[in-house]
Amino acid sequence: MRSKYTYDESGVTFFYYALTVLSLVVAPATVYMLFGKKNSDAGAKPKTPKVRARIPKKKSATPNLKLGLILAGWALIFLLSYKVKTTEVMEAKMWDP
């Protein structure tokens, strides 16, 4: 019994694979960033009995970097979705000798 294998010689299915993997990463990251755990130390009591003058903390670039990566991920998702929608899939012709 022989099996017929079809190979993707034109590379059309790569866009489906890339879109799926990227969606599985970007969508949960977006939900976590929007509705995830907030900084829980903001309203906590100070651990020392005396309140000392606090030095203002410098804001880190991490939230901006995360936001930029998520926005770039969504841009890639839209680009790949457009590519999948507009790419024409050529069906293989049967060879008849």
PDB file of C-alpha atoms in Angstrom:
ATOM      1  CA  MET A   1       0.000   0.000   0.000  1.00  0.00           C
ATOM      2  CA  ARG A   2       1.492   3.299  -1.038  1.00  0.00           C
ATOM      3  CA  SER A   3       0.829   6.615   0.599  1.00  0.00           C
ATOM      4  CA  LYS A   4       0.663   9.783  -1.385  1.00  0.00           C
ATOM      5  CA  TYR A   5       2.615  12.583   0.183  1.00  0.00           C
ATOM      6  CA  THR A   6       2.121  16.194  -0.744  1.00  0.00           C
ATOM      7  CA  TYR A   7       4.935  18.590  -0.039  1.00  0.00           C
ATOM      8  CA  ASP A   8       4.630  22.328   0.294  1.00  0.00           C
ATOM      9  CA  GLU A   9       7.212  23.271  -2.298  1.00  0.00           C
ATOM     10  CA  SER A  10       6.006  26.846  -2.618  1.00  0.00           C
ATOM     11  CA  GLY A  11       6.129  27.619   1.123  1.00  0.00           C
ATOM     12  CA  VAL A  12       2.499  28.698   1.405  1.00  0.00           C
ATOM     13  CA  THR A  13       1.794  26.930   4.704  1.00  0.00           C
ATOM     14  CA  PHE A  14       4.631  28.753   6.466  1.00  0.00           C
ATOM     15  CA  PHE A  15       2.429  31.817   6.866  1.00  0.00           C
ATOM     16  CA  TYR A  16      -0.282  29.748   8.574  1.00  0.00           C
ATOM     17  CA  TYR A  17       2.279  28.258  10.945  1.00  0.00           C
ATOM     18  CA  ALA A  18       3.886  31.626  11.745  1.00  0.00           C
ATOM     19  CA  LEU A  19       0.480  33.243  12.290  1.00  0.00           C
ATOM     20  CA  THR A  20      -0.577  30.467  14.679  1.00  0.00           C
ATOM     21  CA  VAL A  21       2.613  30.538  16.753  1.00  0.00           C
ATOM     22  CA  LEU A  22       2.677  34.332  16.922  1.00  0.00           C
ATOM     23  CA  SER A  23      -0.987  34.444  17.962  1.00  0.00           C
ATOM     24  CA  LEU A  24      -0.351  31.903  20.724  1.00  0.00           C
ATOM     25  CA  VAL A  25       2.350  34.176  22.137  1.00  0.00           C
ATOM     26  CA  VAL A  26       0.967  37.685  21.597  1.00  0.00           C
ATOM     27  CA  ALA A  27      -2.669  37.190  22.646  1.00  0.00           C
ATOM     28  CA  PRO A  28      -1.931  35.861  26.176  1.00  0.00           C
ATOM     29  CA  ALA A  29       0.821  38.457  26.646  1.00  0.00           C
ATOM     30  CA  THR A  30      -1.654  41.200  25.779  1.00  0.00           C
ATOM     31  CA  VAL A  31      -4.267  39.869  28.191  1.00  0.00           C
ATOM     32  CA  TYR A  32      -1.657  39.578  30.948  1.00  0.00           C
ATOM     33  CA  MET A  33      -0.411  43.105  30.314  1.00  0.00           C
ATOM     34  CA  LEU A  34      -3.909  44.600  30.358  1.00  0.00           C
ATOM     35  CA  PHE A  35      -5.508  42.610  33.171  1.00  0.00           C
ATOM     36  CA  GLY A  36      -2.538  41.027  34.926  1.00  0.00           C
ATOM     37  CA  LYS A  37      -1.326  41.448  38.457  1.00  0.00           C
ATOM     38  CA  LYS A  38      -0.591  45.045  39.361  1.00  0.00           C
ATOM     39  CA  ASN A  39       2.170  46.217  41.685  1.00  0.00           C
ATOM     40  CA  SER A  40       0.991  44.990  45.082  1.00  0.00           C
ATOM     41  CA  ASP A  41       3.631  46.901  47.115  1.00  0.00           C
ATOM     42  CA  ALA A  42       2.153  50.313  46.316  1.00  0.00           C
ATOM     43  CA  GLY A  43      -0.365  50.335  49.192  1.00  0.00           C
ATOM     44  CA  ALA A  44       1.621  48.228  51.653  1.00  0.00           C
ATOM     45  CA  LYS A  45       2.633  49.494  55.059  1.00  0.00           C
ATOM     46  CA  PRO A  46       6.276  50.395  55.531  1.00  0.00           C
ATOM     47  CA  LYS A  47       8.224  47.636  57.242  1.00  0.00           C
ATOM     48  CA  THR A  48      10.054  49.991  59.567  1.00  0.00           C
ATOM     49  CA  PRO A  49       8.225  51.791  62.362  1.00  0.00           C
ATOM     50  CA  LYS A  50       9.667  55.175  61.411  1.00  0.00           C
ATOM     51  CA  VAL A  51       8.758  56.652  58.090  1.00  0.00           C
ATOM     52  CA  ARG A  52      11.854  58.000  56.446  1.00  0.00           C
ATOM     53  CA  ALA A  53      12.135  60.302  53.490  1.00  0.00           C
ATOM     54  CA  ARG A  54      11.890  58.146  50.442  1.00  0.00           C
ATOM     55  CA  ILE A  55      14.091  58.554  47.451  1.00  0.00           C
ATOM     56  CA  PRO A  56      11.937  58.660  44.325  1.00  0.00           C
ATOM     57  CA  LYS A  57      12.446  55.575  42.217  1.00  0.00           C
ATOM     58  CA  LYS A  58      13.460  55.968  38.629  1.00  0.00           C
ATOM     59  CA  LYS A  59      10.992  54.591  36.137  1.00  0.00           C
ATOM     60  CA  SER A  60      12.335  51.662  34.230  1.00  0.00           C
ATOM     61  CA  ALA A  61      12.043  51.224  30.488  1.00  0.00           C
ATOM     62  CA  THR A  62      10.632  47.703  30.877  1.00  0.00           C
ATOM     63  CA  PRO A  63       6.903  48.586  30.508  1.00  0.00           C
ATOM     64  CA  ASN A  64       7.649  50.643  27.396  1.00  0.00           C
ATOM     65  CA  LEU A  65       9.694  47.779  25.941  1.00  0.00           C
ATOM     66  CA  LYS A  66       6.918  45.262  26.673  1.00  0.00           C
ATOM     67  CA  LEU A  67       4.310  47.544  25.121  1.00  0.00           C
ATOM     68  CA  GLY A  68       6.494  48.024  22.045  1.00  0.00           C
ATOM     69  CA  LEU A  69       7.011  44.278  21.634  1.00  0.00           C
ATOM     70  CA  ILE A  70       3.297  43.570  21.985  1.00  0.00           C
ATOM     71  CA  LEU A  71       2.410  46.267  19.446  1.00  0.00           C
ATOM     72  CA  ALA A  72       5.029  44.889  17.052  1.00  0.00           C
ATOM     73  CA  GLY A  73       3.577  41.405  17.565  1.00  0.00           C
ATOM     74  CA  TRP A  74       0.076  42.608  16.706  1.00  0.00           C
ATOM     75  CA  ALA A  75       1.422  44.406  13.638  1.00  0.00           C
ATOM     76  CA  LEU A  76       3.036  41.133  12.522  1.00  0.00           C
ATOM     77  CA  ILE A  77      -0.227  39.271  13.133  1.00  0.00           C
ATOM     78  CA  PHE A  78      -2.123  41.713  10.922  1.00  0.00           C
ATOM     79  CA  LEU A  79       0.576  41.554   8.255  1.00  0.00           C
ATOM     80  CA  LEU A  80       0.570  37.744   8.228  1.00  0.00           C
ATOM     81  CA  SER A  81      -3.242  37.685   8.187  1.00  0.00           C
ATOM     82  CA  TYR A  82      -3.223  39.910   5.113  1.00  0.00           C
ATOM     83  CA  LYS A  83      -0.562  37.720   3.503  1.00  0.00           C
ATOM     84  CA  VAL A  84      -2.589  34.553   4.188  1.00  0.00           C
ATOM     85  CA  LYS A  85      -5.749  36.164   2.818  1.00  0.00           C
ATOM     86  CA  THR A  86      -4.166  37.411  -0.407  1.00  0.00           C
ATOM     87  CA  THR A  87      -1.835  34.506  -1.230  1.00  0.00           C
ATOM     88  CA  GLU A  88      -3.189  32.257  -3.944  1.00  0.00           C
ATOM     89  CA  VAL A  89      -2.710  28.556  -3.284  1.00  0.00           C
ATOM     90  CA  MET A  90      -1.850  26.657  -6.426  1.00  0.00           C
ATOM     91  CA  GLU A  91      -3.112  23.104  -6.405  1.00  0.00           C
ATOM     92  CA  ALA A  92      -0.725  20.481  -7.655  1.00  0.00           C
ATOM     93  CA  LYS A  93      -1.553  19.109 -11.062  1.00  0.00           C
ATOM     94  CA  MET A  94      -1.695  15.389 -11.377  1.00  0.00           C
ATOM     95  CA  TRP A  95       0.968  14.037 -13.683  1.00  0.00           C
ATOM     96  CA  ASP A  96      -0.516  11.803 -16.289  1.00  0.00           C
ATOM     97  CA  PRO A  97       2.119  10.150 -18.509  1.00  0.00           C
TER      98      PRO A  97
END
